């Protein structure tokens, strides 16, 4: 029997396709375009303890085969989210993944405690140890395996909700960071967040982004993400959620062969809001044509 259902650890998803954090807010806007229940899940905008206005000035720049963002974690704060958006996300009849960010260990622990109090409405916590656009926490913490293990260990004590750790590619050895997350008790890792980049306006000779740098996403980063998923798949016991440059069903399949159990789409859905519908239809057709259970593809890569 063909199927596109997948599992990430104990979490059942009706499709491998998840909308990446920061590209779908909490689902309100995109739900006007299509029925989000076809998706495996939706990852919320990165939330913090206090509301954040985000970075000032220009925050998005288009580039060849992608874009840079330096949003700076603009969000209404976790309490507002719990009160106003969590039930809405739950009503969408798809996986509810809540992306949580912080500036310090204390922030992350407080976030997990607050969200754990609503665990009946949440399928997984995606812990953002990777946003490159803030001065403290996130990537600054998530690039160091020692701190990653420590923070994941502390969060693990606070919840039995699945902890998916979203990692930064801006490191020398992604395996070391992913293994640190596993050792701390993570249930899965999400690979990858954006690559740190810069674009310059040649007239002003200044960076286009007012934060100077931003996170690079889109089709150009896919080979890097695939390489990192493949490397980590060989050493991890926990599942991987792939992310980076997905534009087609073939990209989803490539991530799964590399070792991903599920796959997030971000920039592709910003360019074409209904692209996830087309990818889902194509995945169903692919599994039917090949009489395939999609999850059987995970980690079937054979290296030369
Ligand atoms: C941002 O809000 O700056 C992007 C979030 C992220 O990269 O995790």
PDB file of C-alpha atoms and ligand atoms in Angstrom:
ATOM      1  CA  UNK A   1       0.000   0.000   0.000  1.00  0.00           C
ATOM      2  CA  UNK A   2       1.424   3.377  -0.974  1.00  0.00           C
ATOM      3  CA  UNK A   3       1.461   6.093   1.672  1.00  0.00           C
ATOM      4  CA  UNK A   4       2.962   9.494   2.390  1.00  0.00           C
ATOM      5  CA  UNK A   5       2.431   9.155   6.166  1.00  0.00           C
ATOM      6  CA  UNK A   6       5.644   9.433   8.137  1.00  0.00           C
ATOM      7  CA  UNK A   7       6.788   9.260  11.755  1.00  0.00           C
ATOM      8  CA  UNK A   8       9.321  11.480  13.528  1.00  0.00           C
ATOM      9  CA  UNK A   9      10.084   9.417  16.617  1.00  0.00           C
ATOM     10  CA  UNK A  10       6.672   8.988  18.248  1.00  0.00           C
ATOM     11  CA  UNK A  11       5.048  11.804  16.288  1.00  0.00           C
ATOM     12  CA  UNK A  12       2.782  10.630  13.443  1.00  0.00           C
ATOM     13  CA  UNK A  13       2.555  13.030  10.525  1.00  0.00           C
ATOM     14  CA  UNK A  14       0.173  12.603   7.602  1.00  0.00           C
ATOM     15  CA  UNK A  15       2.845  13.887   5.213  1.00  0.00           C
ATOM     16  CA  UNK A  16       6.580  14.585   5.483  1.00  0.00           C
ATOM     17  CA  UNK A  17       5.981  18.218   4.514  1.00  0.00           C
ATOM     18  CA  UNK A  18       6.063  20.809   7.313  1.00  0.00           C
ATOM     19  CA  UNK A  19       5.907  24.585   6.882  1.00  0.00           C
ATOM     20  CA  UNK A  20       9.149  26.012   8.294  1.00  0.00           C
ATOM     21  CA  UNK A  21       9.149  28.426  11.195  1.00  0.00           C
ATOM     22  CA  UNK A  22       8.982  32.087  10.228  1.00  0.00           C
ATOM     23  CA  UNK A  23       7.433  31.424   6.833  1.00  0.00           C
ATOM     24  CA  UNK A  24       3.833  30.805   7.899  1.00  0.00           C
ATOM     25  CA  UNK A  25       3.397  32.799  11.115  1.00  0.00           C
ATOM     26  CA  UNK A  26       0.704  30.769  12.956  1.00  0.00           C
ATOM     27  CA  UNK A  27      -1.208  29.700   9.854  1.00  0.00           C
ATOM     28  CA  UNK A  28      -3.904  32.403   9.748  1.00  0.00           C
ATOM     29  CA  UNK A  29      -2.805  34.040   6.496  1.00  0.00           C
ATOM     30  CA  UNK A  30      -1.924  30.891   4.518  1.00  0.00           C
ATOM     31  CA  UNK A  31      -5.145  29.123   5.489  1.00  0.00           C
ATOM     32  CA  UNK A  32      -6.913  31.536   3.113  1.00  0.00           C
ATOM     33  CA  UNK A  33      -4.978  29.969   0.225  1.00  0.00           C
ATOM     34  CA  UNK A  34      -5.441  26.234   0.914  1.00  0.00           C
ATOM     35  CA  UNK A  35      -6.495  23.658   3.462  1.00  0.00           C
ATOM     36  CA  UNK A  36      -3.449  23.333   5.730  1.00  0.00           C
ATOM     37  CA  UNK A  37      -4.657  19.947   6.975  1.00  0.00           C
ATOM     38  CA  UNK A  38      -2.960  18.328   3.950  1.00  0.00           C
ATOM     39  CA  UNK A  39       0.391  19.116   5.589  1.00  0.00           C
ATOM     40  CA  UNK A  40       2.432  17.072   8.014  1.00  0.00           C
ATOM     41  CA  UNK A  41       2.626  20.122  10.223  1.00  0.00           C
ATOM     42  CA  UNK A  42       3.231  23.780  10.687  1.00  0.00           C
ATOM     43  CA  UNK A  43       6.059  25.252  12.738  1.00  0.00           C
ATOM     44  CA  UNK A  44       5.154  28.528  14.422  1.00  0.00           C
ATOM     45  CA  UNK A  45       7.157  31.722  14.121  1.00  0.00           C
ATOM     46  CA  UNK A  46       9.996  31.637  16.645  1.00  0.00           C
ATOM     47  CA  UNK A  47       8.549  32.694  19.996  1.00  0.00           C
ATOM     48  CA  UNK A  48      10.277  34.338  22.913  1.00  0.00           C
ATOM     49  CA  UNK A  49       9.302  35.056  26.511  1.00  0.00           C
ATOM     50  CA  UNK A  50       8.677  38.739  25.825  1.00  0.00           C
ATOM     51  CA  UNK A  51       7.191  40.206  22.617  1.00  0.00           C
ATOM     52  CA  UNK A  52       9.822  41.429  20.136  1.00  0.00           C
ATOM     53  CA  UNK A  53       9.588  44.079  17.431  1.00  0.00           C
ATOM     54  CA  UNK A  54      12.472  42.481  15.526  1.00  0.00           C
ATOM     55  CA  UNK A  55      15.357  44.256  13.831  1.00  0.00           C
ATOM     56  CA  UNK A  56      15.040  47.784  12.460  1.00  0.00           C
ATOM     57  CA  UNK A  57      15.201  48.891   8.820  1.00  0.00           C
ATOM     58  CA  UNK A  58      15.420  46.646   5.797  1.00  0.00           C
ATOM     59  CA  UNK A  59      15.097  43.013   6.888  1.00  0.00           C
ATOM     60  CA  UNK A  60      14.734  41.032   3.652  1.00  0.00           C
ATOM     61  CA  UNK A  61      16.851  40.936   0.487  1.00  0.00           C
ATOM     62  CA  UNK A  62      16.368  38.772  -2.590  1.00  0.00           C
ATOM     63  CA  UNK A  63      19.448  37.115  -4.092  1.00  0.00           C
ATOM     64  CA  UNK A  64      20.208  34.687  -6.910  1.00  0.00           C
ATOM     65  CA  UNK A  65      18.500  31.400  -5.971  1.00  0.00           C
ATOM     66  CA  UNK A  66      17.404  32.603  -2.585  1.00  0.00           C
ATOM     67  CA  UNK A  67      16.960  35.391  -0.066  1.00  0.00           C
ATOM     68  CA  UNK A  68      18.452  36.791   3.096  1.00  0.00           C
ATOM     69  CA  UNK A  69      16.399  37.696   6.143  1.00  0.00           C
ATOM     70  CA  UNK A  70      17.320  39.505   9.316  1.00  0.00           C
ATOM     71  CA  UNK A  71      13.879  39.638  10.911  1.00  0.00           C
ATOM     72  CA  UNK A  72      15.271  39.410  14.432  1.00  0.00           C
ATOM     73  CA  UNK A  73      12.589  37.154  15.888  1.00  0.00           C
ATOM     74  CA  UNK A  74       9.670  39.551  15.669  1.00  0.00           C
ATOM     75  CA  UNK A  75       6.866  37.822  17.566  1.00  0.00           C
ATOM     76  CA  UNK A  76       4.025  38.627  19.990  1.00  0.00           C
ATOM     77  CA  UNK A  77       5.561  36.726  22.921  1.00  0.00           C
ATOM     78  CA  UNK A  78       4.725  33.241  24.125  1.00  0.00           C
ATOM     79  CA  UNK A  79       1.877  34.272  26.470  1.00  0.00           C
ATOM     80  CA  UNK A  80       0.038  36.127  23.709  1.00  0.00           C
ATOM     81  CA  UNK A  81       0.579  33.124  21.401  1.00  0.00           C
ATOM     82  CA  UNK A  82      -0.831  30.696  23.959  1.00  0.00           C
ATOM     83  CA  UNK A  83      -3.844  32.894  24.540  1.00  0.00           C
ATOM     84  CA  UNK A  84      -4.581  33.856  20.930  1.00  0.00           C
ATOM     85  CA  UNK A  85      -2.987  31.489  18.416  1.00  0.00           C
ATOM     86  CA  UNK A  86      -2.338  28.038  19.857  1.00  0.00           C
ATOM     87  CA  UNK A  87      -5.976  26.906  19.701  1.00  0.00           C
ATOM     88  CA  UNK A  88      -6.149  28.205  16.143  1.00  0.00           C
ATOM     89  CA  UNK A  89      -3.072  26.175  15.162  1.00  0.00           C
ATOM     90  CA  UNK A  90      -4.616  23.112  16.809  1.00  0.00           C
ATOM     91  CA  UNK A  91      -7.850  23.654  14.848  1.00  0.00           C
ATOM     92  CA  UNK A  92      -5.973  23.362  11.549  1.00  0.00           C
ATOM     93  CA  UNK A  93      -5.913  19.571  11.917  1.00  0.00           C
ATOM     94  CA  UNK A  94      -2.219  19.277  11.191  1.00  0.00           C
ATOM     95  CA  UNK A  95       0.915  18.767  13.300  1.00  0.00           C
ATOM     96  CA  UNK A  96       1.407  21.645  15.743  1.00  0.00           C
ATOM     97  CA  UNK A  97       5.078  22.430  16.148  1.00  0.00           C
ATOM     98  CA  UNK A  98       5.968  25.386  18.345  1.00  0.00           C
ATOM     99  CA  UNK A  99       9.300  27.067  17.668  1.00  0.00           C
ATOM    100  CA  UNK A 100      10.842  28.465  20.865  1.00  0.00           C
ATOM    101  CA  UNK A 101      13.833  30.815  21.035  1.00  0.00           C
ATOM    102  CA  UNK A 102      15.676  32.565  23.845  1.00  0.00           C
ATOM    103  CA  UNK A 103      18.593  34.741  24.853  1.00  0.00           C
ATOM    104  CA  UNK A 104      19.794  32.653  27.759  1.00  0.00           C
ATOM    105  CA  UNK A 105      19.465  29.205  29.307  1.00  0.00           C
ATOM    106  CA  UNK A 106      16.873  30.652  31.691  1.00  0.00           C
ATOM    107  CA  UNK A 107      14.791  31.910  28.744  1.00  0.00           C
ATOM    108  CA  UNK A 108      14.746  28.516  27.062  1.00  0.00           C
ATOM    109  CA  UNK A 109      13.779  26.742  30.263  1.00  0.00           C
ATOM    110  CA  UNK A 110      11.002  29.234  30.970  1.00  0.00           C
ATOM    111  CA  UNK A 111       9.721  28.805  27.399  1.00  0.00           C
ATOM    112  CA  UNK A 112       9.605  25.029  27.747  1.00  0.00           C
ATOM    113  CA  UNK A 113       7.858  25.289  31.134  1.00  0.00           C
ATOM    114  CA  UNK A 114       5.191  27.639  29.739  1.00  0.00           C
ATOM    115  CA  UNK A 115       4.565  25.538  26.639  1.00  0.00           C
ATOM    116  CA  UNK A 116       4.607  22.276  28.571  1.00  0.00           C
ATOM    117  CA  UNK A 117       1.571  23.530  30.508  1.00  0.00           C
ATOM    118  CA  UNK A 118      -0.327  23.286  27.165  1.00  0.00           C
ATOM    119  CA  UNK A 119       1.190  20.037  25.997  1.00  0.00           C
ATOM    120  CA  UNK A 120      -2.153  18.508  25.040  1.00  0.00           C
ATOM    121  CA  UNK A 121      -2.303  21.023  22.152  1.00  0.00           C
ATOM    122  CA  UNK A 122       1.294  20.659  20.937  1.00  0.00           C
ATOM    123  CA  UNK A 123       2.896  17.832  18.942  1.00  0.00           C
ATOM    124  CA  UNK A 124       6.522  18.947  19.249  1.00  0.00           C
ATOM    125  CA  UNK A 125       8.662  21.802  20.472  1.00  0.00           C
ATOM    126  CA  UNK A 126      11.167  23.007  17.893  1.00  0.00           C
ATOM    127  CA  UNK A 127      13.952  24.581  19.888  1.00  0.00           C
ATOM    128  CA  UNK A 128      15.598  27.382  17.965  1.00  0.00           C
ATOM    129  CA  UNK A 129      19.326  27.190  18.683  1.00  0.00           C
ATOM    130  CA  UNK A 130      20.104  28.669  15.292  1.00  0.00           C
ATOM    131  CA  UNK A 131      18.603  32.068  14.420  1.00  0.00           C
ATOM    132  CA  UNK A 132      21.629  34.088  13.176  1.00  0.00           C
ATOM    133  CA  UNK A 133      19.960  37.498  13.579  1.00  0.00           C
ATOM    134  CA  UNK A 134      20.035  38.150  17.330  1.00  0.00           C
ATOM    135  CA  UNK A 135      22.923  39.156  19.564  1.00  0.00           C
ATOM    136  CA  UNK A 136      22.465  36.518  22.277  1.00  0.00           C
ATOM    137  CA  UNK A 137      21.101  32.982  22.491  1.00  0.00           C
ATOM    138  CA  UNK A 138      20.045  31.068  19.360  1.00  0.00           C
ATOM    139  CA  UNK A 139      23.049  30.652  17.023  1.00  0.00           C
ATOM    140  CA  UNK A 140      25.612  32.023  19.497  1.00  0.00           C
ATOM    141  CA  UNK A 141      24.642  29.227  21.857  1.00  0.00           C
ATOM    142  CA  UNK A 142      23.770  26.620  19.238  1.00  0.00           C
ATOM    143  CA  UNK A 143      27.171  26.679  17.547  1.00  0.00           C
ATOM    144  CA  UNK A 144      28.856  25.276  20.654  1.00  0.00           C
ATOM    145  CA  UNK A 145      28.325  21.531  21.296  1.00  0.00           C
ATOM    146  CA  UNK A 146      29.045  21.906  25.030  1.00  0.00           C
ATOM    147  CA  UNK A 147      26.313  24.505  25.497  1.00  0.00           C
ATOM    148  CA  UNK A 148      23.933  22.586  23.219  1.00  0.00           C
ATOM    149  CA  UNK A 149      24.218  19.463  25.342  1.00  0.00           C
ATOM    150  CA  UNK A 150      23.766  21.475  28.539  1.00  0.00           C
ATOM    151  CA  UNK A 151      20.704  23.414  27.421  1.00  0.00           C
ATOM    152  CA  UNK A 152      19.013  20.346  25.920  1.00  0.00           C
ATOM    153  CA  UNK A 153      19.656  18.390  29.136  1.00  0.00           C
ATOM    154  CA  UNK A 154      18.031  21.175  31.165  1.00  0.00           C
ATOM    155  CA  UNK A 155      15.013  21.428  28.846  1.00  0.00           C
ATOM    156  CA  UNK A 156      14.620  17.634  28.848  1.00  0.00           C
ATOM    157  CA  UNK A 157      13.989  17.762  32.607  1.00  0.00           C
ATOM    158  CA  UNK A 158      11.053  20.140  32.060  1.00  0.00           C
ATOM    159  CA  UNK A 159       8.971  18.256  29.506  1.00  0.00           C
ATOM    160  CA  UNK A 160       8.151  14.957  27.899  1.00  0.00           C
ATOM    161  CA  UNK A 161       6.988  16.747  24.759  1.00  0.00           C
ATOM    162  CA  UNK A 162       9.153  15.841  21.755  1.00  0.00           C
ATOM    163  CA  UNK A 163      12.125  18.212  21.611  1.00  0.00           C
ATOM    164  CA  UNK A 164      13.241  18.910  18.049  1.00  0.00           C
ATOM    165  CA  UNK A 165      16.442  20.935  18.065  1.00  0.00           C
ATOM    166  CA  UNK A 166      16.844  23.251  15.055  1.00  0.00           C
ATOM    167  CA  UNK A 167      20.552  23.608  14.359  1.00  0.00           C
ATOM    168  CA  UNK A 168      22.680  26.161  12.604  1.00  0.00           C
ATOM    169  CA  UNK A 169      24.795  25.234   9.559  1.00  0.00           C
ATOM    170  CA  UNK A 170      27.281  27.966  10.537  1.00  0.00           C
ATOM    171  CA  UNK A 171      29.636  25.508  12.215  1.00  0.00           C
ATOM    172  CA  UNK A 172      32.670  23.481  11.195  1.00  0.00           C
ATOM    173  CA  UNK A 173      31.324  20.108  12.293  1.00  0.00           C
ATOM    174  CA  UNK A 174      27.539  19.720  12.262  1.00  0.00           C
ATOM    175  CA  UNK A 175      27.847  16.131  13.518  1.00  0.00           C
ATOM    176  CA  UNK A 176      29.387  17.282  16.801  1.00  0.00           C
ATOM    177  CA  UNK A 177      26.491  19.662  17.472  1.00  0.00           C
ATOM    178  CA  UNK A 178      23.839  17.142  16.439  1.00  0.00           C
ATOM    179  CA  UNK A 179      25.406  14.465  18.673  1.00  0.00           C
ATOM    180  CA  UNK A 180      25.472  16.947  21.555  1.00  0.00           C
ATOM    181  CA  UNK A 181      21.734  17.524  21.091  1.00  0.00           C
ATOM    182  CA  UNK A 182      21.152  13.763  21.081  1.00  0.00           C
ATOM    183  CA  UNK A 183      23.254  13.282  24.216  1.00  0.00           C
ATOM    184  CA  UNK A 184      21.220  15.999  25.941  1.00  0.00           C
ATOM    185  CA  UNK A 185      18.028  14.035  25.266  1.00  0.00           C
ATOM    186  CA  UNK A 186      16.684  15.545  22.045  1.00  0.00           C
ATOM    187  CA  UNK A 187      14.039  13.568  20.183  1.00  0.00           C
ATOM    188  CA  UNK A 188      15.083  14.888  16.750  1.00  0.00           C
ATOM    189  CA  UNK A 189      17.233  17.506  15.073  1.00  0.00           C
ATOM    190  CA  UNK A 190      16.117  19.922  12.367  1.00  0.00           C
ATOM    191  CA  UNK A 191      18.806  20.507   9.745  1.00  0.00           C
ATOM    192  CA  UNK A 192      19.364  23.287   8.730  1.00  0.00           C
ATOM    193  CA  UNK A 193      18.527  26.871   9.644  1.00  0.00           C
ATOM    194  CA  UNK A 194      19.903  29.656   7.418  1.00  0.00           C
ATOM    195  CA  UNK A 195      23.499  30.379   6.426  1.00  0.00           C
ATOM    196  CA  UNK A 196      24.955  33.674   7.564  1.00  0.00           C
ATOM    197  CA  UNK A 197      25.366  35.987   4.568  1.00  0.00           C
ATOM    198  CA  UNK A 198      25.633  39.595   3.400  1.00  0.00           C
ATOM    199  CA  UNK A 199      24.450  41.522   0.327  1.00  0.00           C
ATOM    200  CA  UNK A 200      25.831  44.955  -0.560  1.00  0.00           C
ATOM    201  CA  UNK A 201      24.192  47.868  -2.357  1.00  0.00           C
ATOM    202  CA  UNK A 202      26.961  48.930  -4.751  1.00  0.00           C
ATOM    203  CA  UNK A 203      25.625  52.508  -4.952  1.00  0.00           C
ATOM    204  CA  UNK A 204      25.680  53.170  -1.215  1.00  0.00           C
ATOM    205  CA  UNK A 205      28.470  50.640  -0.524  1.00  0.00           C
ATOM    206  CA  UNK A 206      26.496  49.550   2.490  1.00  0.00           C
ATOM    207  CA  UNK A 207      24.855  46.218   3.272  1.00  0.00           C
ATOM    208  CA  UNK A 208      21.236  46.115   2.096  1.00  0.00           C
ATOM    209  CA  UNK A 209      20.150  44.639   5.407  1.00  0.00           C
ATOM    210  CA  UNK A 210      20.325  47.160   8.231  1.00  0.00           C
ATOM    211  CA  UNK A 211      21.529  44.382  10.499  1.00  0.00           C
ATOM    212  CA  UNK A 212      24.434  44.085   7.994  1.00  0.00           C
ATOM    213  CA  UNK A 213      24.131  40.294   7.868  1.00  0.00           C
ATOM    214  CA  UNK A 214      21.209  37.922   7.522  1.00  0.00           C
ATOM    215  CA  UNK A 215      20.275  34.280   7.112  1.00  0.00           C
ATOM    216  CA  UNK A 216      20.479  32.908   3.576  1.00  0.00           C
ATOM    217  CA  UNK A 217      17.766  30.469   2.485  1.00  0.00           C
ATOM    218  CA  UNK A 218      16.328  29.086  -0.747  1.00  0.00           C
ATOM    219  CA  UNK A 219      17.314  26.587  -3.444  1.00  0.00           C
ATOM    220  CA  UNK A 220      21.015  27.543  -3.371  1.00  0.00           C
ATOM    221  CA  UNK A 221      21.481  26.112   0.135  1.00  0.00           C
ATOM    222  CA  UNK A 222      19.908  22.716  -0.566  1.00  0.00           C
ATOM    223  CA  UNK A 223      23.167  20.851  -1.362  1.00  0.00           C
ATOM    224  CA  UNK A 224      24.625  22.068   1.936  1.00  0.00           C
ATOM    225  CA  UNK A 225      21.542  20.919   3.836  1.00  0.00           C
ATOM    226  CA  UNK A 226      21.542  17.558   2.063  1.00  0.00           C
ATOM    227  CA  UNK A 227      25.216  17.061   2.913  1.00  0.00           C
ATOM    228  CA  UNK A 228      24.592  17.858   6.573  1.00  0.00           C
ATOM    229  CA  UNK A 229      21.561  15.545   6.772  1.00  0.00           C
ATOM    230  CA  UNK A 230      23.566  12.745   5.144  1.00  0.00           C
ATOM    231  CA  UNK A 231      26.531  13.247   7.499  1.00  0.00           C
ATOM    232  CA  UNK A 232      24.364  13.343  10.621  1.00  0.00           C
ATOM    233  CA  UNK A 233      22.229  10.420   9.517  1.00  0.00           C
ATOM    234  CA  UNK A 234      25.307   8.193   9.676  1.00  0.00           C
ATOM    235  CA  UNK A 235      26.045   9.017  13.327  1.00  0.00           C
ATOM    236  CA  UNK A 236      22.679   9.792  14.985  1.00  0.00           C
ATOM    237  CA  UNK A 237      20.149   7.416  16.517  1.00  0.00           C
ATOM    238  CA  UNK A 238      17.418  10.076  16.627  1.00  0.00           C
ATOM    239  CA  UNK A 239      15.426  11.223  13.561  1.00  0.00           C
ATOM    240  CA  UNK A 240      16.280  14.194  11.370  1.00  0.00           C
ATOM    241  CA  UNK A 241      13.925  16.745   9.864  1.00  0.00           C
ATOM    242  CA  UNK A 242      15.502  18.166   6.696  1.00  0.00           C
ATOM    243  CA  UNK A 243      15.167  21.825   5.766  1.00  0.00           C
ATOM    244  CA  UNK A 244      16.753  24.041   3.127  1.00  0.00           C
ATOM    245  CA  UNK A 245      15.783  24.975  -0.402  1.00  0.00           C
ATOM    246  CA  UNK A 246      12.857  22.619  -0.981  1.00  0.00           C
ATOM    247  CA  UNK A 247      11.046  23.582  -4.203  1.00  0.00           C
ATOM    248  CA  UNK A 248       9.671  20.258  -5.491  1.00  0.00           C
ATOM    249  CA  UNK A 249       8.654  16.728  -4.512  1.00  0.00           C
ATOM    250  CA  UNK A 250      12.023  15.523  -5.824  1.00  0.00           C
ATOM    251  CA  UNK A 251      13.706  17.740  -3.216  1.00  0.00           C
ATOM    252  CA  UNK A 252      11.629  16.105  -0.452  1.00  0.00           C
ATOM    253  CA  UNK A 253      12.620  12.665  -1.700  1.00  0.00           C
ATOM    254  CA  UNK A 254      16.280  13.688  -1.888  1.00  0.00           C
ATOM    255  CA  UNK A 255      16.196  14.823   1.760  1.00  0.00           C
ATOM    256  CA  UNK A 256      14.546  11.552   2.806  1.00  0.00           C
ATOM    257  CA  UNK A 257      17.091   9.421   0.951  1.00  0.00           C
ATOM    258  CA  UNK A 258      19.820  11.464   2.691  1.00  0.00           C
ATOM    259  CA  UNK A 259      18.304  10.514   6.049  1.00  0.00           C
ATOM    260  CA  UNK A 260      15.381  12.834   6.843  1.00  0.00           C
ATOM    261  CA  UNK A 261      12.151  11.463   8.316  1.00  0.00           C
ATOM    262  CA  UNK A 262      10.292  14.667   7.465  1.00  0.00           C
ATOM    263  CA  UNK A 263      11.106  17.835   5.537  1.00  0.00           C
ATOM    264  CA  UNK A 264      10.377  21.522   6.056  1.00  0.00           C
ATOM    265  CA  UNK A 265       9.646  24.036   3.310  1.00  0.00           C
ATOM    266  CA  UNK A 266      10.222  27.762   3.833  1.00  0.00           C
ATOM    267  CA  UNK A 267      11.395  30.067   1.068  1.00  0.00           C
ATOM    268  CA  UNK A 268       9.617  27.978  -1.599  1.00  0.00           C
ATOM    269  CA  UNK A 269       6.305  28.587   0.136  1.00  0.00           C
ATOM    270  CA  UNK A 270       7.055  32.304   0.436  1.00  0.00           C
ATOM    271  CA  UNK A 271       7.639  32.468  -3.339  1.00  0.00           C
ATOM    272  CA  UNK A 272       4.601  30.305  -4.227  1.00  0.00           C
ATOM    273  CA  UNK A 273       2.191  30.077  -1.267  1.00  0.00           C
ATOM    274  CA  UNK A 274       0.427  27.040  -2.761  1.00  0.00           C
ATOM    275  CA  UNK A 275       3.623  25.152  -3.661  1.00  0.00           C
ATOM    276  CA  UNK A 276       3.097  22.754  -0.713  1.00  0.00           C
ATOM    277  CA  UNK A 277      -0.199  21.677  -2.344  1.00  0.00           C
ATOM    278  CA  UNK A 278       1.576  20.803  -5.596  1.00  0.00           C
ATOM    279  CA  UNK A 279       4.384  19.011  -3.735  1.00  0.00           C
ATOM    280  CA  UNK A 280       1.853  16.996  -1.713  1.00  0.00           C
ATOM    281  CA  UNK A 281      -0.044  15.959  -4.855  1.00  0.00           C
ATOM    282  CA  UNK A 282       3.216  15.019  -6.551  1.00  0.00           C
ATOM    283  CA  UNK A 283       4.354  12.988  -3.533  1.00  0.00           C
ATOM    284  CA  UNK A 284       1.065  11.064  -3.518  1.00  0.00           C
ATOM    285  CA  UNK A 285       1.417  10.352  -7.240  1.00  0.00           C
ATOM    286  CA  UNK A 286       5.053   9.303  -6.799  1.00  0.00           C
ATOM    287  CA  UNK A 287       4.202   6.835  -4.032  1.00  0.00           C
ATOM    288  CA  UNK A 288       1.245   5.446  -5.992  1.00  0.00           C
ATOM    289  CA  UNK A 289       3.226   5.077  -9.230  1.00  0.00           C
ATOM    290  CA  UNK A 290       5.992   3.294  -7.336  1.00  0.00           C
ATOM    291  CA  UNK A 291       3.739   1.456  -4.850  1.00  0.00           C
ATOM    292  CA  UNK A 292       5.889   2.913  -2.111  1.00  0.00           C
ATOM    293  CA  UNK A 293       5.562   3.752   1.573  1.00  0.00           C
ATOM    294  CA  UNK A 294       7.417   7.053   1.605  1.00  0.00           C
ATOM    295  CA  UNK A 295       8.953   6.481   5.041  1.00  0.00           C
ATOM    296  CA  UNK A 296      10.858   3.496   3.618  1.00  0.00           C
ATOM    297  CA  UNK A 297      13.048   5.971   1.721  1.00  0.00           C
ATOM    298  CA  UNK A 298      14.581   7.477   4.872  1.00  0.00           C
ATOM    299  CA  UNK A 299      18.319   6.908   5.041  1.00  0.00           C
ATOM    300  CA  UNK A 300      18.554   4.745   1.915  1.00  0.00           C
ATOM    301  CA  UNK A 301      21.500   6.725   0.595  1.00  0.00           C
ATOM    302  CA  UNK A 302      24.408   4.627  -0.613  1.00  0.00           C
ATOM    303  CA  UNK A 303      27.693   6.475  -0.670  1.00  0.00           C
ATOM    304  CA  UNK A 304      30.379   5.727  -3.212  1.00  0.00           C
TER     305      UNK A 304
HETATM  306  C1  LIG B   1      14.598  35.766  12.394  1.00  0.00           C
HETATM  307  O1  LIG B   1      13.532  36.029  12.960  1.00  0.00           O
HETATM  308  O2  LIG B   1      15.540  36.574  12.379  1.00  0.00           O
HETATM  309  C2  LIG B   1      14.794  34.449  11.709  1.00  0.00           C
HETATM  310  C3  LIG B   1      14.520  33.315  12.609  1.00  0.00           C
HETATM  311  C4  LIG B   1      15.438  32.164  12.470  1.00  0.00           C
HETATM  312  O3  LIG B   1      16.348  32.163  11.626  1.00  0.00           O
HETATM  313  O4  LIG B   1      15.304  31.211  13.238  1.00  0.00           O
END
